Amino acid sequence: TLSSGPIEVERKFVPGPQVEDELLRLGAKLQNEITFRDSYYDTPDCRLTLGDVWLRRREDSWELKYPPQRGTRGLNGASTQYLELSCEADITRRVSEELNIPCPHSLDLLQLQEFASFVTRRRRFEFPPRNGSKHKVVVDLDTADFDFSVGEVEVLVKTQEEVKSALMEVEEICKQLGVLSDSPVPGKMSTFLKINRADHYKQLLEAHVL
Ligand code: V4E
């Protein structure tokens, strides 16, 4: 069993032209602006992503995101929760388990292939923990190098017990920002695949992963 990392509770939204003003008006502070490249990896037959398991290199670090239980995702349709791993040994174990193969000594030995790579410019805003809440709410405004923008409201929690309240806080912020859409908003990955990897995209739609 894994020393599982944090649980990311998030909701994507379509950022309008006034979103930064709205964030500041609601008391969020601009934390930083960073630029990074993500490269995503999978088997040639896409067995990780078809299982909703997302392996990427962000600059020089490996990261893995996967659902808390097989087959769960959209809690409310548009909000999601994923477990995150950032320790390479844990990631190697989880990936080999997903592929039903013995755990190799290194991720490199799995001979996975890059299927997506793009650069994101991210402006990060933070809400200080608000009345009666213990969570810090983060809002990321992302613009990818294929001319696509998306916002995300996100809370990181340690245990499954905290997910429900985190979800309510995420939805409350979306409501106050006026961006609580009832259907899921496409993210960078689904947009990238739709543009550049039509067949992979179609497989993910058919598997109900996207
Ligand atoms: C495509 C995908 C995942 C990989 C990308 O995760 P995401 O949070 O969209 O990327 P990013 O760059 O914002 O990462 P962060 O910096 O926040 O860690 S993880 C899960 N999916 C699938 C997926 C889905 N099924 N539905 C929705 C609405 N989004 C993503």
Coordinates of N, CA and C and ligand atoms in Angstrom, one line a residue:
T1 N 0.8 -1.2 0.0 CA 0.0 0.0 0.0 C 0.9 1.3 0.0
L2 N 0.3 2.3 -0.6 CA 1.1 3.5 -0.8 C 0.9 4.6 0.3
S3 N 2.0 5.3 0.6 CA 1.9 6.5 1.4 C 1.3 7.5 0.4
S4 N 0.0 7.6 0.3 CA -0.7 8.4 -0.7 C -0.4 9.9 -0.4
G5 N -0.3 10.7 -1.4 CA -0.1 12.1 -1.3 C -1.4 12.8 -1.0
P6 N -1.4 14.1 -1.2 CA -2.6 14.8 -1.0 C -3.7 14.5 -2.0
I7 N -5.0 14.8 -1.6 CA -6.1 14.7 -2.5 C -6.4 16.1 -3.0
E8 N -6.4 16.2 -4.3 CA -6.7 17.5 -5.0 C -8.2 17.6 -5.3
V9 N -8.9 18.5 -4.7 CA -10.3 18.7 -5.1 C -10.4 20.0 -5.9
E10 N -10.8 19.8 -7.1 CA -10.8 21.0 -8.0 C -12.0 21.1 -8.9
R11 N -12.2 22.3 -9.4 CA -13.2 22.6 -10.4 C -12.7 23.6 -11.4
K12 N -12.8 23.3 -12.7 CA -12.4 24.1 -13.7 C -13.5 25.1 -14.1
F13 N -13.0 26.3 -14.6 CA -14.0 27.2 -15.1 C -13.5 28.0 -16.3
V14 N -14.4 28.6 -17.0 CA -14.0 29.5 -18.2 C -13.7 30.9 -17.6
P15 N -12.5 31.4 -17.7 CA -12.2 32.7 -17.2 C -12.6 33.8 -18.1
G16 N -13.5 34.7 -17.6 CA -13.9 35.9 -18.4 C -12.9 37.0 -18.2
P17 N -13.0 38.1 -18.9 CA -12.1 39.2 -18.9 C -12.0 39.9 -17.5
Q18 N -13.0 39.8 -16.7 CA -13.0 40.5 -15.4 C -12.5 39.6 -14.3
V19 N -12.1 38.4 -14.6 CA -11.9 37.4 -13.5 C -10.8 37.8 -12.5
E20 N -9.7 38.5 -12.9 CA -8.7 38.9 -12.0 C -9.2 40.0 -11.1
D21 N -10.0 41.0 -11.6 CA -10.6 42.0 -10.8 C -11.5 41.4 -9.8
E22 N -12.3 40.4 -10.2 CA -13.2 39.7 -9.3 C -12.5 39.0 -8.2
L23 N -11.4 38.4 -8.5 CA -10.6 37.6 -7.5 C -10.1 38.6 -6.4
L24 N -9.5 39.7 -6.9 CA -9.0 40.7 -5.9 C -10.1 41.3 -5.1
R25 N -11.3 41.6 -5.7 CA -12.4 42.1 -5.0 C -12.9 41.2 -3.9
L26 N -12.8 39.9 -4.2 CA -13.2 38.9 -3.2 C -12.2 38.6 -2.1
G27 N -11.0 39.3 -2.2 CA -10.0 39.1 -1.2 C -8.8 38.2 -1.5
A28 N -8.8 37.7 -2.7 CA -7.7 36.8 -3.1 C -6.5 37.7 -3.4
K29 N -5.3 37.1 -3.2 CA -4.0 37.8 -3.5 C -3.3 37.1 -4.6
L30 N -2.7 37.8 -5.5 CA -1.8 37.2 -6.5 C -0.6 36.7 -5.8
Q31 N -0.4 35.4 -6.0 CA 0.8 34.8 -5.3 C 2.0 34.8 -6.2
N32 N 1.9 34.3 -7.4 CA 3.0 34.3 -8.3 C 2.5 34.1 -9.7
E33 N 3.5 34.2 -10.7 CA 3.2 33.8 -12.0 C 4.4 32.9 -12.4
I34 N 4.1 31.7 -12.9 CA 5.1 30.7 -13.2 C 4.8 30.2 -14.6
T35 N 5.9 29.7 -15.3 CA 5.7 29.1 -16.6 C 6.4 27.7 -16.5
F36 N 5.7 26.7 -17.0 CA 6.3 25.3 -16.9 C 5.8 24.5 -18.1
R37 N 6.7 23.5 -18.4 CA 6.3 22.5 -19.4 C 5.9 21.2 -18.8
D38 N 4.7 20.7 -19.2 CA 4.3 19.4 -18.8 C 4.4 18.4 -20.0
S39 N 5.0 17.2 -19.8 CA 5.0 16.2 -20.8 C 4.4 15.0 -20.2
Y40 N 3.4 14.5 -20.9 CA 2.6 13.3 -20.4 C 3.0 12.0 -21.1
Y41 N 2.9 10.9 -20.3 CA 3.4 9.7 -20.8 C 2.4 8.6 -20.6
D42 N 2.4 7.6 -21.6 CA 1.5 6.5 -21.5 C 2.1 5.3 -22.2
T43 N 1.5 4.1 -22.2 CA 1.9 3.0 -23.0 C 1.4 3.3 -24.4
P44 N 1.9 2.6 -25.4 CA 1.5 2.9 -26.8 C 0.0 2.7 -27.0
D45 N -0.6 1.8 -26.2 CA -2.1 1.5 -26.3 C -2.9 2.3 -25.2
C46 N -2.2 3.3 -24.6 CA -2.9 4.3 -23.8 C -3.6 3.6 -22.5
R47 N -3.0 2.6 -22.0 CA -3.6 2.0 -20.9 C -3.7 2.8 -19.6
L48 N -2.7 3.7 -19.4 CA -2.8 4.5 -18.2 C -4.0 5.5 -18.3
T49 N -4.0 6.3 -19.3 CA -5.0 7.3 -19.4 C -6.4 6.7 -19.6
L50 N -6.5 5.6 -20.2 CA -7.9 4.9 -20.3 C -8.4 4.5 -19.0
G51 N -7.4 4.3 -18.0 CA -7.8 4.1 -16.6 C -7.8 5.3 -15.8
D52 N -7.8 6.5 -16.4 CA -7.8 7.8 -15.8 C -6.6 8.0 -14.9
V53 N -5.5 7.4 -15.3 CA -4.2 7.6 -14.6 C -3.3 8.5 -15.4
W54 N -2.8 9.6 -14.8 CA -2.1 10.6 -15.6 C -0.7 10.8 -15.1
L55 N 0.2 10.4 -15.9 CA 1.7 10.5 -15.6 C 2.3 11.6 -16.3
R56 N 2.9 12.5 -15.6 CA 3.6 13.6 -16.3 C 4.9 14.0 -15.7
R57 N 5.8 14.6 -16.5 CA 6.9 15.3 -16.0 C 6.6 16.8 -16.1
R58 N 6.7 17.4 -15.0 CA 6.5 18.9 -15.0 C 7.9 19.5 -14.7
E59 N 8.5 20.1 -15.8 CA 9.9 20.5 -15.7 C 10.7 19.2 -15.3
D60 N 11.3 19.2 -14.1 CA 12.2 18.1 -13.8 C 11.6 17.1 -12.8
S61 N 10.3 17.2 -12.5 CA 9.7 16.3 -11.5 C 8.6 15.4 -12.1
W62 N 8.6 14.2 -11.7 CA 7.5 13.3 -12.1 C 6.3 13.5 -11.2
E63 N 5.1 13.4 -11.7 CA 3.9 13.6 -10.9 C 2.8 12.6 -11.5
L64 N 2.0 12.0 -10.6 CA 1.0 11.1 -11.0 C -0.3 11.5 -10.4
K65 N -1.4 11.5 -11.2 CA -2.7 11.8 -10.7 C -3.6 10.6 -11.0
Y66 N -4.4 10.2 -10.1 CA -5.4 9.1 -10.3 C -6.5 9.2 -9.4
P67 N -7.7 8.5 -9.7 CA -8.9 8.7 -8.9 C -8.7 7.9 -7.6
P68 N -9.4 8.4 -6.5 CA -9.3 7.7 -5.2 C -9.7 6.3 -5.3
Q69 N -10.8 6.0 -5.9 CA -11.2 4.6 -6.2 C -11.3 4.4 -7.7
R70 N -11.0 3.2 -8.1 CA -11.2 2.9 -9.6 C -12.5 3.4 -10.0
G71 N -12.5 4.2 -11.1 CA -13.8 4.5 -11.7 C -14.5 5.7 -11.1
T72 N -14.1 6.2 -10.0 CA -14.7 7.5 -9.5 C -14.1 8.6 -10.2
R73 N -14.8 9.7 -10.4 CA -14.2 11.0 -10.8 C -15.2 12.1 -10.5
G74 N -15.8 12.7 -11.5 CA -16.6 13.8 -11.2 C -17.5 13.5 -10.0
L75 N -17.3 14.3 -8.9 CA -18.2 14.1 -7.8 C -19.5 14.7 -8.1
N76 N -19.5 15.9 -8.7 CA -20.7 16.6 -9.0 C -20.8 16.9 -10.4
G77 N -20.2 16.0 -11.2 CA -20.0 16.3 -12.6 C -18.8 17.1 -12.9
A78 N -18.9 18.4 -12.4 CA -17.9 19.4 -12.8 C -16.8 19.5 -11.8
S79 N -16.9 19.0 -10.6 CA -15.8 19.0 -9.6 C -15.2 17.6 -9.6
T80 N -13.9 17.6 -9.4 CA -13.2 16.3 -9.4 C -12.3 16.2 -8.2
Q81 N -12.0 14.9 -7.9 CA -10.9 14.7 -6.9 C -10.0 13.6 -7.4
Y82 N -8.7 14.0 -7.3 CA -7.6 13.0 -7.7 C -6.6 13.0 -6.6
L83 N -6.0 11.8 -6.4 CA -4.9 11.6 -5.6 C -3.6 12.0 -6.4
E84 N -2.7 12.6 -5.7 CA -1.4 13.0 -6.3 C -0.2 12.4 -5.7
L85 N 0.7 11.9 -6.5 CA 1.9 11.3 -6.0 C 3.1 12.1 -6.7
S86 N 4.1 12.4 -5.9 CA 5.2 13.1 -6.5 C 6.6 12.5 -6.2
C87 N 6.5 11.3 -5.4 CA 7.7 10.6 -5.2 C 7.9 9.5 -6.3
E88 N 9.1 9.5 -6.9 CA 9.2 8.7 -8.1 C 9.0 7.2 -7.8
A89 N 9.5 6.7 -6.6 CA 9.4 5.3 -6.3 C 7.9 5.0 -6.1
D90 N 7.1 5.8 -5.5 CA 5.7 5.6 -5.3 C 5.0 5.6 -6.7
I91 N 5.4 6.5 -7.5 CA 4.8 6.6 -8.9 C 5.1 5.3 -9.6
T92 N 6.3 4.8 -9.6 CA 6.7 3.6 -10.3 C 5.8 2.4 -9.8
R93 N 5.7 2.3 -8.5 CA 4.8 1.3 -8.0 C 3.4 1.4 -8.5
R94 N 2.8 2.5 -8.4 CA 1.4 2.7 -8.7 C 1.2 2.5 -10.2
V95 N 2.1 2.9 -11.1 CA 2.0 2.7 -12.5 C 2.2 1.3 -12.9
S96 N 3.1 0.6 -12.3 CA 3.3 -0.9 -12.6 C 2.1 -1.7 -12.1
E97 N 1.5 -1.3 -11.0 CA 0.3 -1.9 -10.5 C -0.8 -1.7 -11.5
E98 N -1.0 -0.5 -12.0 CA -2.0 -0.2 -13.0 C -1.8 -1.1 -14.3
L99 N -0.5 -1.3 -14.6 CA -0.2 -2.0 -15.9 C -0.1 -3.6 -15.6
N100 N -0.3 -4.0 -14.4 CA -0.2 -5.4 -14.0 C 1.1 -6.0 -14.4
I101 N 2.2 -5.3 -14.1 CA 3.5 -5.8 -14.4 C 4.4 -5.7 -13.1
P102 N 5.4 -6.5 -12.9 CA 6.3 -6.3 -11.8 C 6.9 -4.9 -11.7
C103 N 7.1 -4.4 -10.5 CA 7.6 -3.1 -10.3 C 9.1 -3.0 -10.7
P104 N 9.4 -2.2 -11.7 CA 10.8 -2.1 -12.1 C 11.6 -1.2 -11.1
H105 N 12.9 -1.1 -11.3 CA 13.7 -0.3 -10.4 C 13.6 1.2 -10.8
S106 N 13.2 1.5 -12.0 CA 13.1 2.9 -12.4 C 11.9 3.0 -13.4
L107 N 11.3 4.2 -13.3 CA 10.2 4.5 -14.3 C 10.7 4.4 -15.7
D108 N 12.0 4.8 -16.0 CA 12.5 4.8 -17.3 C 12.4 3.4 -18.0
L109 N 12.4 2.4 -17.1 CA 12.4 1.0 -17.6 C 11.0 0.6 -18.2
L110 N 10.0 1.4 -17.9 CA 8.7 1.1 -18.4 C 8.5 1.4 -19.9
Q111 N 9.4 2.1 -20.4 CA 9.4 2.5 -21.9 C 8.1 3.1 -22.3
L112 N 7.7 4.0 -21.5 CA 6.4 4.8 -21.8 C 6.7 5.8 -22.9
Q113 N 5.7 6.2 -23.6 CA 5.9 7.2 -24.7 C 5.2 8.5 -24.3
E114 N 5.8 9.6 -24.7 CA 5.2 10.9 -24.6 C 4.0 11.0 -25.5
F115 N 2.9 11.5 -25.0 CA 1.8 11.7 -26.0 C 1.3 13.1 -26.0
A116 N 1.8 13.9 -25.1 CA 1.4 15.3 -25.1 C 2.5 16.1 -24.4
S117 N 2.7 17.3 -24.8 CA 3.7 18.2 -24.2 C 3.3 19.6 -24.5
F118 N 3.2 20.5 -23.5 CA 2.8 21.9 -23.7 C 3.3 22.7 -22.6
V119 N 3.4 24.0 -22.8 CA 3.9 25.0 -21.8 C 2.6 25.7 -21.3
T120 N 2.6 25.9 -20.0 CA 1.6 26.7 -19.4 C 2.1 27.9 -18.7
R121 N 1.5 29.1 -18.8 CA 1.8 30.2 -18.0 C 0.7 30.3 -17.0
R122 N 1.0 30.3 -15.7 CA 0.0 30.2 -14.7 C 0.1 31.4 -13.7
R123 N -1.0 32.1 -13.6 CA -1.1 33.1 -12.5 C -1.9 32.5 -11.4
R124 N -1.2 32.5 -10.2 CA -1.8 31.8 -9.0 C -2.3 32.9 -8.0
F125 N -3.6 32.7 -7.7 CA -4.2 33.6 -6.6 C -4.5 32.7 -5.4
E126 N -4.4 33.3 -4.2 CA -4.8 32.5 -3.0 C -5.7 33.3 -2.2
F127 N -6.7 32.6 -1.7 CA -7.6 33.1 -0.6 C -7.0 32.7 0.7
P128 N -6.8 33.7 1.6 CA -6.4 33.3 3.0 C -7.6 32.4 3.6
P129 N -7.3 31.5 4.5 CA -8.3 30.6 5.1 C -9.4 31.5 5.6
R130 N -10.6 31.3 5.2 CA -11.7 32.2 5.5 C -12.5 31.7 6.7
N131 N -13.5 32.5 7.1 CA -14.3 32.3 8.3 C -14.7 30.8 8.4
G132 N -14.2 30.1 9.5 CA -14.7 28.8 9.8 C -14.2 27.7 8.9
S133 N -13.2 28.0 8.1 CA -12.6 27.0 7.2 C -11.1 26.8 7.5
K134 N -10.7 25.6 7.4 CA -9.3 25.3 7.6 C -8.5 25.2 6.3
H135 N -9.1 25.3 5.2 CA -8.4 25.1 3.9 C -8.0 26.4 3.2
K136 N -6.9 26.3 2.6 CA -6.5 27.4 1.7 C -7.0 27.1 0.3
V137 N -7.7 28.1 -0.2 CA -8.3 27.9 -1.6 C -7.4 28.6 -2.6
V138 N -7.0 27.9 -3.6 CA -6.1 28.4 -4.6 C -6.8 28.5 -5.9
V139 N -6.6 29.6 -6.6 CA -7.2 29.8 -8.0 C -6.1 30.0 -9.0
D140 N -6.0 29.1 -9.9 CA -5.0 29.2 -11.0 C -5.6 29.7 -12.3
L141 N -5.0 30.7 -12.9 CA -5.4 31.1 -14.2 C -4.4 30.7 -15.2
D142 N -4.7 29.7 -16.0 CA -3.7 29.1 -16.9 C -3.9 29.5 -18.4
T143 N -2.8 29.8 -19.1 CA -2.8 29.9 -20.5 C -1.8 29.0 -21.1
A144 N -2.3 28.1 -21.9 CA -1.3 27.1 -22.5 C -0.8 27.6 -23.9
D145 N 0.3 27.0 -24.3 CA 0.9 27.6 -25.6 C 0.2 27.2 -26.8
F146 N -0.9 26.5 -26.7 CA -1.7 26.2 -27.9 C -2.9 27.2 -27.9
D147 N -2.8 28.3 -27.2 CA -3.8 29.4 -27.2 C -5.1 29.0 -26.6
F148 N -4.9 28.4 -25.3 CA -6.1 28.0 -24.6 C -6.0 28.4 -23.2
S149 N -7.1 29.0 -22.7 CA -7.1 29.4 -21.3 C -8.1 28.7 -20.5
V150 N -7.8 28.5 -19.2 CA -8.8 27.8 -18.3 C -8.4 28.2 -16.9
G151 N -9.5 28.3 -16.0 CA -9.2 28.6 -14.6 C -9.5 27.3 -13.8
E152 N -8.9 27.3 -12.6 CA -9.2 26.1 -11.7 C -9.3 26.7 -10.3
V153 N -10.3 26.3 -9.6 CA -10.4 26.5 -8.1 C -10.0 25.2 -7.5
E154 N -9.0 25.3 -6.6 CA -8.5 24.0 -6.0 C -8.2 24.1 -4.5
V155 N -8.5 23.0 -3.8 CA -8.1 22.8 -2.4 C -7.4 21.5 -2.3
L156 N -6.3 21.5 -1.6 CA -5.6 20.2 -1.3 C -6.0 19.8 0.1
V157 N -6.4 18.5 0.3 CA -6.7 18.0 1.6 C -5.9 16.7 1.8
K158 N -5.8 16.3 3.1 CA -5.0 15.1 3.4 C -5.9 13.8 3.5
T159 N -7.1 13.9 3.9 CA -7.9 12.7 4.1 C -9.3 12.8 3.3
Q160 N -9.8 11.6 3.1 CA -11.1 11.5 2.4 C -12.2 12.3 3.2
E161 N -12.1 12.3 4.5 CA -13.1 12.9 5.4 C -13.2 14.4 5.1
E162 N -12.1 15.0 4.6 CA -12.1 16.5 4.3 C -12.7 16.8 2.9
V163 N -12.9 15.8 2.1 CA -13.2 16.1 0.7 C -14.5 16.9 0.6
K164 N -15.5 16.5 1.4 CA -16.9 17.0 1.2 C -16.8 18.6 1.5
S165 N -16.2 18.9 2.6 CA -16.1 20.4 2.9 C -15.3 21.1 1.9
A166 N -14.2 20.5 1.5 CA -13.3 21.1 0.5 C -14.2 21.4 -0.8
L167 N -15.0 20.4 -1.2 CA -15.8 20.6 -2.4 C -16.8 21.8 -2.2
M168 N -17.3 21.9 -1.0 CA -18.3 23.0 -0.8 C -17.6 24.4 -0.9
E169 N -16.3 24.4 -0.4 CA -15.6 25.7 -0.4 C -15.2 26.0 -1.9
V170 N -14.8 25.0 -2.7 CA -14.5 25.2 -4.1 C -15.7 25.7 -4.8
E171 N -16.9 25.1 -4.6 CA -18.1 25.5 -5.3 C -18.6 26.9 -4.8
E172 N -18.3 27.2 -3.6 CA -18.7 28.6 -3.0 C -17.9 29.7 -3.8
I173 N -16.6 29.4 -3.9 CA -15.7 30.4 -4.6 C -16.2 30.5 -6.1
C174 N -16.5 29.4 -6.7 CA -16.9 29.5 -8.1 C -18.2 30.3 -8.2
K175 N -19.1 30.1 -7.2 CA -20.4 30.8 -7.2 C -20.1 32.3 -7.1
Q176 N -19.2 32.7 -6.1 CA -18.9 34.1 -5.9 C -18.2 34.7 -7.1
L177 N -17.5 33.9 -7.8 CA -16.8 34.4 -9.1 C -17.8 34.4 -10.3
G178 N -18.9 33.9 -10.1 CA -19.9 33.8 -11.2 C -19.5 32.8 -12.3
V179 N -18.8 31.8 -11.9 CA -18.3 30.8 -12.9 C -18.7 29.4 -12.6
L180 N -19.8 29.2 -11.8 CA -20.2 27.9 -11.4 C -21.1 27.3 -12.6
S181 N -20.4 26.6 -13.5 CA -21.2 26.0 -14.6 C -21.6 24.6 -14.2
D182 N -22.8 24.2 -14.7 CA -23.2 22.9 -14.2 C -22.6 21.7 -15.0
S183 N -22.1 22.0 -16.1 CA -21.4 20.9 -16.9 C -19.9 21.1 -16.8
P184 N -19.1 20.0 -16.9 CA -17.7 20.1 -16.8 C -17.1 21.0 -17.8
V185 N -16.1 21.7 -17.5 CA -15.4 22.6 -18.4 C -14.1 21.9 -18.9
P186 N -13.9 21.9 -20.2 CA -12.7 21.2 -20.7 C -11.4 21.8 -20.2
G187 N -10.5 21.0 -19.9 CA -9.2 21.4 -19.4 C -8.2 21.5 -20.5
K188 N -6.9 21.8 -20.1 CA -5.9 21.8 -21.1 C -5.7 20.5 -21.8
M189 N -5.7 19.4 -21.0 CA -5.4 18.1 -21.6 C -6.4 17.7 -22.6
S190 N -7.7 17.8 -22.3 CA -8.7 17.3 -23.2 C -8.7 18.2 -24.5
T191 N -8.4 19.5 -24.3 CA -8.3 20.4 -25.5 C -7.1 20.1 -26.3
F192 N -6.0 19.8 -25.7 CA -4.8 19.4 -26.4 C -5.0 18.2 -27.2
L193 N -5.6 17.2 -26.6 CA -5.9 15.9 -27.3 C -6.9 16.0 -28.5
K194 N -7.9 16.8 -28.2 CA -8.9 17.1 -29.3 C -8.2 17.6 -30.5
I195 N -7.3 18.6 -30.3 CA -6.6 19.2 -31.4 C -5.6 18.3 -32.0
N196 N -4.7 17.7 -31.2 CA -3.5 17.0 -31.7 C -3.6 15.5 -31.7
R197 N -4.5 14.9 -31.0 CA -4.5 13.4 -30.9 C -6.0 13.0 -30.9
A198 N -6.6 13.2 -32.1 CA -8.0 12.9 -32.2 C -8.4 11.5 -31.8
D199 N -7.6 10.5 -32.2 CA -7.9 9.1 -31.9 C -7.9 8.8 -30.4
H200 N -6.8 9.3 -29.8 CA -6.7 9.1 -28.3 C -7.8 9.8 -27.6
Y201 N -8.2 11.0 -28.1 CA -9.3 11.8 -27.5 C -10.6 11.0 -27.6
K202 N -10.8 10.4 -28.8 CA -12.1 9.6 -29.0 C -12.1 8.4 -28.1
Q203 N -11.0 7.7 -27.9 CA -10.9 6.6 -27.0 C -11.3 7.0 -25.6
L204 N -10.8 8.1 -25.2 CA -11.0 8.6 -23.8 C -12.5 9.0 -23.6
L205 N -13.1 9.6 -24.6 CA -14.5 9.9 -24.5 C -15.3 8.6 -24.4
E206 N -15.0 7.6 -25.3 CA -15.7 6.4 -25.3 C -15.6 5.6 -24.0
A207 N -14.4 5.7 -23.3 CA -14.2 5.1 -22.0 C -14.7 5.9 -20.9
H208 N -15.4 7.1 -21.2 CA -16.0 8.0 -20.2 C -14.9 8.5 -19.2
V209 N -13.7 8.7 -19.7 CA -12.6 9.3 -18.9 C -12.7 10.8 -19.0
L210 N -13.0 11.3 -20.2 CA -13.2 12.7 -20.4 C -14.6 13.1 -20.6
Ligands
V4E1 C1 -6.7 15.2 -17.9 C2 -6.7 14.9 -16.5 C3 -5.6 15.1 -15.7 C4 -4.2 15.6 -16.0 C5 -4.2 17.1 -16.0 O1 -4.7 17.5 -14.8 P1 -5.2 19.0 -14.6 O2 -5.6 19.2 -13.2 O3 -6.3 19.3 -15.6 O4 -3.9 19.8 -15.1 P2 -3.1 21.0 -14.4 O5 -2.0 21.4 -15.4 O6 -4.0 22.0 -14.0 O7 -2.5 20.3 -13.1 P3 -2.3 20.9 -11.7 O8 -1.2 22.0 -11.8 O9 -3.6 21.5 -11.2 O10 -1.8 19.7 -10.9 S1 -6.0 14.6 -14.1 C6 -7.5 14.2 -14.6 N1 -7.7 14.4 -15.8 C7 -9.0 14.0 -16.4 C8 -10.0 15.1 -16.2 C9 -11.4 14.8 -16.2 N2 -11.8 13.5 -16.4 N3 -12.3 15.7 -16.1 C10 -11.9 17.0 -15.9 C11 -13.0 18.1 -15.7 N4 -10.6 17.3 -15.9 C12 -9.7 16.4 -16.0

